[in-house]
Amino acid sequence: MLTLGINYSQMHDSSACIVRDGELLFAVAEERISRAKHDARFPRNAIAVCLEFAKVHADQLDEVCFGWQTAGPVFRHDLKCFAAGKMPLTYLTGLNSTLHFLSMWHQQSGAKKFAQQFGPTRAKMRFVDHHLAHAISAYAYSGFDEAAVVVMDGRGAWEATSIWHGRGGKLDPVLTIPFPDSIGFFYSGFTEFLGFQPNSDEWKVMGLAPYGQPGVDLSTFIDVKTMPYRVEARQIAGNGTAFLSKANALLGAPRVPESEIEERHKNIAYAVQDACEAAMMNVVKLAIEKTRCRNVCLAGGVALNSKANGKIAASGNVDQFFVQPAATDDGVALGAAMAPHLDNCGKLPNKPMRHGYWGPCFDDEAIESALRTYKLRYKRLSDPAAAAAELLSQGKILGWFQGRMEFGPRALGSRSILADPRDPEMNAKVNNAVKFREWWRPFAPSLKKEAAGEYLESASDSPFMILTAQVRPEKRSVIPSVTHLDGSARPQTVEKEINPLYWRLIDEFEKRTGVPVIMNTSFNLRGEAIVNTPTDAIRTFYSSGMDGLVIGSFQVEK
Ligand SMILES: [Fe+2]
């Protein structure tokens, strides 16, 4: 059976993947190809490269599976919320909701777009409930036979948080907390209040939080003492004036984007993160209690909160823990594509996802052709890993472009900017010269898996940079540029068997420095999508302060 998974909701992070007989072959987010960050348009380019990779035409697909309900249920739930007073009905909220419905309805929720772009197909069009698609994306890739599966995001058609019980390849719904009682909505509301882009910059709030102090009271907006949590949705929903004026009255004026960060903003970030962590911990505890299972899977945009994930992993409540690395809506393509396996009492396949390298790849021939096109001076390397390690040990900031691109928001050693984590100034150097991003956002370490115990207090198995761990106190001064203010780091543990080239780079760095850790951040500039093609990489290299580029078997220096 050949299935195509799609995320398309006109909200954010459109994506596609292709699955053959329960095996994921290829996955990519539309933003990587279109270069428009969080691209919410129909993922025409992503679908095209999925089909190309599998060497099939659209009419050879058995099913096209969308990770969303059709337009009708989304709109009906909005109307119910307006009627029940759970969301304020204003000219703007009513109009937005209606326009979204009409647009999706006109496109048959994506099916018509698919036929227009790829021609008629005999494939069945399937619309999978959004949270079920998230839940499958966690459970079916966890490798756990039994698991408590938790989905937390901004919204599905009607869901905000859901708990599922995965057993023997089946997923049973346990509990649903309907939208707008949504942790994601709460967090994105305050992301906007703090002058950042909602559904995009939640990282910035999380990174800012440790700089704040406790004391800000958010009980008007969220109650985490009532199990598992209650978001005062009327105070948040509407995503605009009502929320902003309420928050304004209680917390002062919203921060103007790009303006100075004040102590007040840091303290609000602290309170938002603290409430989010408490709510997530409560939901996980409830899921364990309801399912009587201590293997936990997470998905949904809220599950990108690596700080909360780290606390859940280290809480002692959980035996095994898997967070779908493409936790936000790009990942529902992965779940939707597996959904047909549940038909007729069938079972989901369950293959543990151990890496994120599901995207496009460019061989040396394609890379050299791009280098020649731009008339660049380059040299061929006999050992790219050793050459890169040597440059890093000399303090150089490097672009590293190898193999298949990552699926999900993190760069994991295929499309990465690398640097020396021992230099306490490196954080500032990379921030100023390369990423042009906010001073408080921490960089993450990639380390050899076998060295995790020596450097970290937990997270000895963290292939996806999706949970934080405390750096051992005696190691914080060894890798200062990847240790956050509160002693935490968001590590990627690199296994030799899974990414031998990247592992060897770190190994070569260790041979030169004694430290089996490098700084790894995504290969992009601020506000741009991670690079996909050699051309993207070259353009980004020359638009930044990177010292060198190791791309395939080639080295480019300025
Ligand atoms: Fe979602």
PDB file of N, CA and C in Angstrom, residues 141-222:
ATOM      1  N   TYR A 141       5.712   5.544  15.690  1.00  0.00           N
ATOM      2  CA  TYR A 141       7.150   5.719  15.446  1.00  0.00           C
ATOM      3  C   TYR A 141       7.950   5.586  16.751  1.00  0.00           C
ATOM      4  N   SER A 142       7.259   5.159  17.829  1.00  0.00           N
ATOM      5  CA  SER A 142       7.924   5.105  19.141  1.00  0.00           C
ATOM      6  C   SER A 142       8.649   3.782  19.360  1.00  0.00           C
ATOM      7  N   GLY A 143       8.132   2.724  18.740  1.00  0.00           N
ATOM      8  CA  GLY A 143       8.684   1.401  19.026  1.00  0.00           C
ATOM      9  C   GLY A 143       8.098   0.777  20.290  1.00  0.00           C
ATOM     10  N   PHE A 144       7.191   1.489  20.997  1.00  0.00           N
ATOM     11  CA  PHE A 144       6.597   0.924  22.216  1.00  0.00           C
ATOM     12  C   PHE A 144       5.357   0.125  21.828  1.00  0.00           C
ATOM     13  N   ASP A 145       5.225  -1.068  22.399  1.00  0.00           N
ATOM     14  CA  ASP A 145       4.003  -1.824  22.131  1.00  0.00           C
ATOM     15  C   ASP A 145       2.832  -1.176  22.862  1.00  0.00           C
ATOM     16  N   GLU A 146       3.079  -0.752  24.093  1.00  0.00           N
ATOM     17  CA  GLU A 146       2.025  -0.077  24.861  1.00  0.00           C
ATOM     18  C   GLU A 146       2.513   1.313  25.271  1.00  0.00           C
ATOM     19  N   ALA A 147       1.639   2.300  25.183  1.00  0.00           N
ATOM     20  CA  ALA A 147       2.048   3.661  25.553  1.00  0.00           C
ATOM     21  C   ALA A 147       0.841   4.525  25.911  1.00  0.00           C
ATOM     22  N   ALA A 148       1.073   5.455  26.830  1.00  0.00           N
ATOM     23  CA  ALA A 148       0.129   6.554  27.053  1.00  0.00           C
ATOM     24  C   ALA A 148       0.534   7.647  26.070  1.00  0.00           C
ATOM     25  N   VAL A 149      -0.389   8.007  25.192  1.00  0.00           N
ATOM     26  CA  VAL A 149      -0.055   8.958  24.123  1.00  0.00           C
ATOM     27  C   VAL A 149      -0.772  10.274  24.408  1.00  0.00           C
ATOM     28  N   VAL A 150      -0.007  11.343  24.438  1.00  0.00           N
ATOM     29  CA  VAL A 150      -0.564  12.657  24.787  1.00  0.00           C
ATOM     30  C   VAL A 150      -0.346  13.611  23.612  1.00  0.00           C
ATOM     31  N   VAL A 151      -1.418  14.275  23.203  1.00  0.00           N
ATOM     32  CA  VAL A 151      -1.317  15.295  22.152  1.00  0.00           C
ATOM     33  C   VAL A 151      -1.748  16.627  22.754  1.00  0.00           C
ATOM     34  N   MET A 152      -0.893  17.629  22.599  1.00  0.00           N
ATOM     35  CA  MET A 152      -1.233  18.980  23.070  1.00  0.00           C
ATOM     36  C   MET A 152      -0.799  19.954  21.987  1.00  0.00           C
ATOM     37  N   ASP A 153      -1.749  20.750  21.506  1.00  0.00           N
ATOM     38  CA  ASP A 153      -1.374  21.734  20.492  1.00  0.00           C
ATOM     39  C   ASP A 153      -2.255  22.961  20.614  1.00  0.00           C
ATOM     40  N   GLY A 154      -2.233  23.820  19.604  1.00  0.00           N
ATOM     41  CA  GLY A 154      -3.115  24.980  19.601  1.00  0.00           C
ATOM     42  C   GLY A 154      -4.551  24.527  19.444  1.00  0.00           C
ATOM     43  N   ARG A 155      -4.794  23.804  18.352  1.00  0.00           N
ATOM     44  CA  ARG A 155      -6.123  23.265  18.123  1.00  0.00           C
ATOM     45  C   ARG A 155      -6.143  22.236  17.006  1.00  0.00           C
ATOM     46  N   GLY A 156      -7.127  21.328  17.092  1.00  0.00           N
ATOM     47  CA  GLY A 156      -7.562  20.547  15.945  1.00  0.00           C
ATOM     48  C   GLY A 156      -8.901  21.128  15.555  1.00  0.00           C
ATOM     49  N   ALA A 157      -9.772  20.325  14.901  1.00  0.00           N
ATOM     50  CA  ALA A 157     -11.106  20.849  14.605  1.00  0.00           C
ATOM     51  C   ALA A 157     -11.814  21.159  15.913  1.00  0.00           C
ATOM     52  N   TRP A 158     -11.771  20.211  16.845  1.00  0.00           N
ATOM     53  CA  TRP A 158     -12.422  20.430  18.137  1.00  0.00           C
ATOM     54  C   TRP A 158     -11.486  20.159  19.314  1.00  0.00           C
ATOM     55  N   GLU A 159     -10.324  19.552  19.045  1.00  0.00           N
ATOM     56  CA  GLU A 159      -9.469  19.119  20.141  1.00  0.00           C
ATOM     57  C   GLU A 159      -8.409  20.172  20.486  1.00  0.00           C
ATOM     58  N   ALA A 160      -8.025  20.196  21.779  1.00  0.00           N
ATOM     59  CA  ALA A 160      -6.885  21.020  22.193  1.00  0.00           C
ATOM     60  C   ALA A 160      -5.842  20.132  22.870  1.00  0.00           C
ATOM     61  N   THR A 161      -6.329  19.220  23.705  1.00  0.00           N
ATOM     62  CA  THR A 161      -5.455  18.228  24.352  1.00  0.00           C
ATOM     63  C   THR A 161      -6.176  16.894  24.257  1.00  0.00           C
ATOM     64  N   SER A 162      -5.440  15.846  23.975  1.00  0.00           N
ATOM     65  CA  SER A 162      -6.079  14.530  23.980  1.00  0.00           C
ATOM     66  C   SER A 162      -5.120  13.485  24.513  1.00  0.00           C
ATOM     67  N   ILE A 163      -5.738  12.460  25.123  1.00  0.00           N
ATOM     68  CA  ILE A 163      -4.970  11.328  25.660  1.00  0.00           C
ATOM     69  C   ILE A 163      -5.459  10.069  24.960  1.00  0.00           C
ATOM     70  N   TRP A 164      -4.517   9.232  24.590  1.00  0.00           N
ATOM     71  CA  TRP A 164      -4.823   7.991  23.876  1.00  0.00           C
ATOM     72  C   TRP A 164      -4.083   6.849  24.554  1.00  0.00           C
ATOM     73  N   HIS A 165      -4.636   5.655  24.360  1.00  0.00           N
ATOM     74  CA  HIS A 165      -3.939   4.476  24.882  1.00  0.00           C
ATOM     75  C   HIS A 165      -3.532   3.608  23.690  1.00  0.00           C
ATOM     76  N   GLY A 166      -2.237   3.514  23.470  1.00  0.00           N
ATOM     77  CA  GLY A 166      -1.727   2.674  22.391  1.00  0.00           C
ATOM     78  C   GLY A 166      -1.399   1.297  22.934  1.00  0.00           C
ATOM     79  N   ARG A 167      -1.933   0.281  22.262  1.00  0.00           N
ATOM     80  CA  ARG A 167      -1.675  -1.098  22.690  1.00  0.00           C
ATOM     81  C   ARG A 167      -1.744  -2.014  21.494  1.00  0.00           C
ATOM     82  N   GLY A 168      -0.705  -2.797  21.284  1.00  0.00           N
ATOM     83  CA  GLY A 168      -0.738  -3.798  20.214  1.00  0.00           C
ATOM     84  C   GLY A 168      -1.062  -3.221  18.844  1.00  0.00           C
ATOM     85  N   GLY A 169      -0.618  -2.026  18.577  1.00  0.00           N
ATOM     86  CA  GLY A 169      -0.843  -1.433  17.261  1.00  0.00           C
ATOM     87  C   GLY A 169      -2.174  -0.715  17.114  1.00  0.00           C
ATOM     88  N   LYS A 170      -2.951  -0.631  18.201  1.00  0.00           N
ATOM     89  CA  LYS A 170      -4.225   0.106  18.155  1.00  0.00           C
ATOM     90  C   LYS A 170      -4.105   1.358  19.026  1.00  0.00           C
ATOM     91  N   LEU A 171      -4.946   2.326  18.720  1.00  0.00           N
ATOM     92  CA  LEU A 171      -4.967   3.547  19.527  1.00  0.00           C
ATOM     93  C   LEU A 171      -6.398   3.819  19.980  1.00  0.00           C
ATOM     94  N   ASP A 172      -6.633   3.777  21.272  1.00  0.00           N
ATOM     95  CA  ASP A 172      -7.972   4.052  21.787  1.00  0.00           C
ATOM     96  C   ASP A 172      -8.010   5.432  22.417  1.00  0.00           C
ATOM     97  N   PRO A 173      -9.061   6.218  22.078  1.00  0.00           N
ATOM     98  CA  PRO A 173      -9.173   7.533  22.718  1.00  0.00           C
ATOM     99  C   PRO A 173      -9.519   7.372  24.195  1.00  0.00           C
ATOM    100  N   VAL A 174      -8.882   8.172  25.036  1.00  0.00           N
ATOM    101  CA  VAL A 174      -9.124   8.086  26.482  1.00  0.00           C
ATOM    102  C   VAL A 174      -9.820   9.357  26.969  1.00  0.00           C
ATOM    103  N   LEU A 175      -9.358  10.481  26.477  1.00  0.00           N
ATOM    104  CA  LEU A 175      -9.899  11.752  26.973  1.00  0.00           C
ATOM    105  C   LEU A 175      -9.583  12.857  25.979  1.00  0.00           C
ATOM    106  N   THR A 176     -10.545  13.753  25.783  1.00  0.00           N
ATOM    107  CA  THR A 176     -10.282  14.917  24.925  1.00  0.00           C
ATOM    108  C   THR A 176     -10.690  16.182  25.659  1.00  0.00           C
ATOM    109  N   ILE A 177      -9.803  17.156  25.678  1.00  0.00           N
ATOM    110  CA  ILE A 177     -10.151  18.489  26.200  1.00  0.00           C
ATOM    111  C   ILE A 177     -10.358  19.360  24.973  1.00  0.00           C
ATOM    112  N   PRO A 178     -11.596  19.875  24.800  1.00  0.00           N
ATOM    113  CA  PRO A 178     -11.875  20.580  23.539  1.00  0.00           C
ATOM    114  C   PRO A 178     -11.257  21.978  23.480  1.00  0.00           C
ATOM    115  N   PHE A 179     -10.955  22.391  22.256  1.00  0.00           N
ATOM    116  CA  PHE A 179     -10.586  23.770  21.973  1.00  0.00           C
ATOM    117  C   PHE A 179     -11.774  24.653  22.356  1.00  0.00           C
ATOM    118  N   PRO A 180     -11.591  25.810  22.958  1.00  0.00           N
ATOM    119  CA  PRO A 180     -10.338  26.579  23.091  1.00  0.00           C
ATOM    120  C   PRO A 180      -9.627  26.435  24.444  1.00  0.00           C
ATOM    121  N   ASP A 181      -9.901  25.344  25.178  1.00  0.00           N
ATOM    122  CA  ASP A 181      -9.200  25.148  26.454  1.00  0.00           C
ATOM    123  C   ASP A 181      -7.813  24.572  26.129  1.00  0.00           C
ATOM    124  N   SER A 182      -6.927  25.419  25.647  1.00  0.00           N
ATOM    125  CA  SER A 182      -5.743  24.955  24.919  1.00  0.00           C
ATOM    126  C   SER A 182      -4.448  25.549  25.465  1.00  0.00           C
ATOM    127  N   ILE A 183      -3.526  24.676  25.825  1.00  0.00           N
ATOM    128  CA  ILE A 183      -2.220  25.164  26.316  1.00  0.00           C
ATOM    129  C   ILE A 183      -1.473  25.881  25.184  1.00  0.00           C
ATOM    130  N   GLY A 184      -1.604  25.336  23.982  1.00  0.00           N
ATOM    131  CA  GLY A 184      -0.925  25.957  22.845  1.00  0.00           C
ATOM    132  C   GLY A 184      -1.423  27.367  22.592  1.00  0.00           C
ATOM    133  N   PHE A 185      -2.722  27.527  22.741  1.00  0.00           N
ATOM    134  CA  PHE A 185      -3.344  28.829  22.523  1.00  0.00           C
ATOM    135  C   PHE A 185      -2.888  29.828  23.589  1.00  0.00           C
ATOM    136  N   PHE A 186      -2.806  29.329  24.832  1.00  0.00           N
ATOM    137  CA  PHE A 186      -2.315  30.143  25.942  1.00  0.00           C
ATOM    138  C   PHE A 186      -0.888  30.617  25.643  1.00  0.00           C
ATOM    139  N   TYR A 187      -0.045  29.675  25.237  1.00  0.00           N
ATOM    140  CA  TYR A 187       1.372  30.003  25.041  1.00  0.00           C
ATOM    141  C   TYR A 187       1.544  30.948  23.852  1.00  0.00           C
ATOM    142  N   SER A 188       0.810  30.683  22.771  1.00  0.00           N
ATOM    143  CA  SER A 188       0.999  31.535  21.592  1.00  0.00           C
ATOM    144  C   SER A 188       0.423  32.930  21.843  1.00  0.00           C
ATOM    145  N   GLY A 189      -0.636  33.019  22.670  1.00  0.00           N
ATOM    146  CA  GLY A 189      -1.177  34.336  23.037  1.00  0.00           C
ATOM    147  C   GLY A 189      -0.111  35.189  23.713  1.00  0.00           C
ATOM    148  N   PHE A 190       0.621  34.582  24.652  1.00  0.00           N
ATOM    149  CA  PHE A 190       1.660  35.338  25.352  1.00  0.00           C
ATOM    150  C   PHE A 190       2.916  35.522  24.505  1.00  0.00           C
ATOM    151  N   THR A 191       3.123  34.637  23.558  1.00  0.00           N
ATOM    152  CA  THR A 191       4.238  34.843  22.622  1.00  0.00           C
ATOM    153  C   THR A 191       4.003  36.147  21.859  1.00  0.00           C
ATOM    154  N   GLU A 192       2.765  36.359  21.452  1.00  0.00           N
ATOM    155  CA  GLU A 192       2.408  37.588  20.744  1.00  0.00           C
ATOM    156  C   GLU A 192       2.479  38.799  21.686  1.00  0.00           C
ATOM    157  N   PHE A 193       1.995  38.609  22.913  1.00  0.00           N
ATOM    158  CA  PHE A 193       2.031  39.709  23.881  1.00  0.00           C
ATOM    159  C   PHE A 193       3.462  40.181  24.125  1.00  0.00           C
ATOM    160  N   LEU A 194       4.398  39.226  24.082  1.00  0.00           N
ATOM    161  CA  LEU A 194       5.801  39.571  24.332  1.00  0.00           C
ATOM    162  C   LEU A 194       6.509  40.069  23.070  1.00  0.00           C
ATOM    163  N   GLY A 195       5.749  40.319  22.024  1.00  0.00           N
ATOM    164  CA  GLY A 195       6.307  40.960  20.830  1.00  0.00           C
ATOM    165  C   GLY A 195       6.910  39.994  19.826  1.00  0.00           C
ATOM    166  N   PHE A 196       6.560  38.700  19.950  1.00  0.00           N
ATOM    167  CA  PHE A 196       7.085  37.706  19.009  1.00  0.00           C
ATOM    168  C   PHE A 196       5.937  37.156  18.153  1.00  0.00           C
ATOM    169  N   GLN A 197       6.347  36.353  17.157  1.00  0.00           N
ATOM    170  CA  GLN A 197       5.384  35.809  16.212  1.00  0.00           C
ATOM    171  C   GLN A 197       4.708  34.562  16.804  1.00  0.00           C
ATOM    172  N   PRO A 198       3.379  34.579  16.989  1.00  0.00           N
ATOM    173  CA  PRO A 198       2.745  33.372  17.527  1.00  0.00           C
ATOM    174  C   PRO A 198       2.831  32.203  16.543  1.00  0.00           C
ATOM    175  N   ASN A 199       2.800  30.985  17.071  1.00  0.00           N
ATOM    176  CA  ASN A 199       2.927  29.752  16.268  1.00  0.00           C
ATOM    177  C   ASN A 199       4.263  29.672  15.538  1.00  0.00           C
ATOM    178  N   SER A 200       5.240  30.393  16.024  1.00  0.00           N
ATOM    179  CA  SER A 200       6.546  30.389  15.387  1.00  0.00           C
ATOM    180  C   SER A 200       7.652  30.640  16.399  1.00  0.00           C
ATOM    181  N   ASP A 201       7.479  31.669  17.234  1.00  0.00           N
ATOM    182  CA  ASP A 201       8.565  32.134  18.098  1.00  0.00           C
ATOM    183  C   ASP A 201       8.422  31.692  19.549  1.00  0.00           C
ATOM    184  N   GLU A 202       7.643  30.640  19.787  1.00  0.00           N
ATOM    185  CA  GLU A 202       7.476  30.187  21.166  1.00  0.00           C
ATOM    186  C   GLU A 202       8.830  29.827  21.798  1.00  0.00           C
ATOM    187  N   TRP A 203       9.772  29.420  20.951  1.00  0.00           N
ATOM    188  CA  TRP A 203      11.144  29.143  21.431  1.00  0.00           C
ATOM    189  C   TRP A 203      11.720  30.326  22.173  1.00  0.00           C
ATOM    190  N   LYS A 204      11.434  31.512  21.674  1.00  0.00           N
ATOM    191  CA  LYS A 204      12.055  32.711  22.241  1.00  0.00           C
ATOM    192  C   LYS A 204      11.554  32.933  23.664  1.00  0.00           C
ATOM    193  N   VAL A 205      10.270  32.671  23.879  1.00  0.00           N
ATOM    194  CA  VAL A 205       9.715  32.814  25.222  1.00  0.00           C
ATOM    195  C   VAL A 205      10.371  31.789  26.148  1.00  0.00           C
ATOM    196  N   MET A 206      10.498  30.554  25.654  1.00  0.00           N
ATOM    197  CA  MET A 206      11.105  29.488  26.457  1.00  0.00           C
ATOM    198  C   MET A 206      12.558  29.839  26.800  1.00  0.00           C
ATOM    199  N   GLY A 207      13.274  30.401  25.828  1.00  0.00           N
ATOM    200  CA  GLY A 207      14.676  30.765  26.054  1.00  0.00           C
ATOM    201  C   GLY A 207      14.822  31.943  27.001  1.00  0.00           C
ATOM    202  N   LEU A 208      13.838  32.826  26.978  1.00  0.00           N
ATOM    203  CA  LEU A 208      13.882  34.032  27.821  1.00  0.00           C
ATOM    204  C   LEU A 208      13.523  33.714  29.280  1.00  0.00           C
ATOM    205  N   ALA A 209      12.706  32.670  29.460  1.00  0.00           N
ATOM    206  CA  ALA A 209      12.143  32.375  30.781  1.00  0.00           C
ATOM    207  C   ALA A 209      13.181  32.282  31.915  1.00  0.00           C
ATOM    208  N   PRO A 210      14.324  31.607  31.722  1.00  0.00           N
ATOM    209  CA  PRO A 210      15.263  31.495  32.854  1.00  0.00           C
ATOM    210  C   PRO A 210      15.840  32.831  33.313  1.00  0.00           C
ATOM    211  N   TYR A 211      15.720  33.871  32.507  1.00  0.00           N
ATOM    212  CA  TYR A 211      16.224  35.186  32.905  1.00  0.00           C
ATOM    213  C   TYR A 211      15.240  35.918  33.821  1.00  0.00           C
ATOM    214  N   GLY A 212      14.016  35.377  33.933  1.00  0.00           N
ATOM    215  CA  GLY A 212      12.995  36.037  34.748  1.00  0.00           C
ATOM    216  C   GLY A 212      12.955  35.516  36.173  1.00  0.00           C
ATOM    217  N   GLN A 213      12.119  36.181  36.970  1.00  0.00           N
ATOM    218  CA  GLN A 213      11.931  35.798  38.373  1.00  0.00           C
ATOM    219  C   GLN A 213      10.465  35.424  38.571  1.00  0.00           C
ATOM    220  N   PRO A 214      10.188  34.526  39.554  1.00  0.00           N
ATOM    221  CA  PRO A 214       8.790  34.208  39.838  1.00  0.00           C
ATOM    222  C   PRO A 214       8.070  35.426  40.424  1.00  0.00           C
ATOM    223  N   GLY A 215       6.744  35.413  40.344  1.00  0.00           N
ATOM    224  CA  GLY A 215       5.982  36.503  40.959  1.00  0.00           C
ATOM    225  C   GLY A 215       4.850  37.024  40.092  1.00  0.00           C
ATOM    226  N   VAL A 216       4.930  36.811  38.778  1.00  0.00           N
ATOM    227  CA  VAL A 216       3.847  37.303  37.911  1.00  0.00           C
ATOM    228  C   VAL A 216       2.655  36.345  38.032  1.00  0.00           C
ATOM    229  N   ASP A 217       1.479  36.900  38.275  1.00  0.00           N
ATOM    230  CA  ASP A 217       0.285  36.087  38.475  1.00  0.00           C
ATOM    231  C   ASP A 217      -0.502  35.981  37.165  1.00  0.00           C
ATOM    232  N   LEU A 218      -0.581  34.745  36.633  1.00  0.00           N
ATOM    233  CA  LEU A 218      -1.315  34.538  35.370  1.00  0.00           C
ATOM    234  C   LEU A 218      -2.637  33.799  35.593  1.00  0.00           C
ATOM    235  N   SER A 219      -3.112  33.810  36.858  1.00  0.00           N
ATOM    236  CA  SER A 219      -4.288  32.995  37.167  1.00  0.00           C
ATOM    237  C   SER A 219      -5.547  33.463  36.439  1.00  0.00           C
ATOM    238  N   THR A 220      -5.539  34.683  35.924  1.00  0.00           N
ATOM    239  CA  THR A 220      -6.677  35.133  35.118  1.00  0.00           C
ATOM    240  C   THR A 220      -6.737  34.359  33.800  1.00  0.00           C
ATOM    241  N   PHE A 221      -5.606  33.841  33.376  1.00  0.00           N
ATOM    242  CA  PHE A 221      -5.526  33.209  32.054  1.00  0.00           C
ATOM    243  C   PHE A 221      -5.434  31.686  32.101  1.00  0.00           C
ATOM    244  N   ILE A 222      -4.821  31.174  33.157  1.00  0.00           N
ATOM    245  CA  ILE A 222      -4.661  29.711  33.226  1.00  0.00           C
ATOM    246  C   ILE A 222      -4.675  29.269  34.683  1.00  0.00           C
TER     247      ILE A 222
END
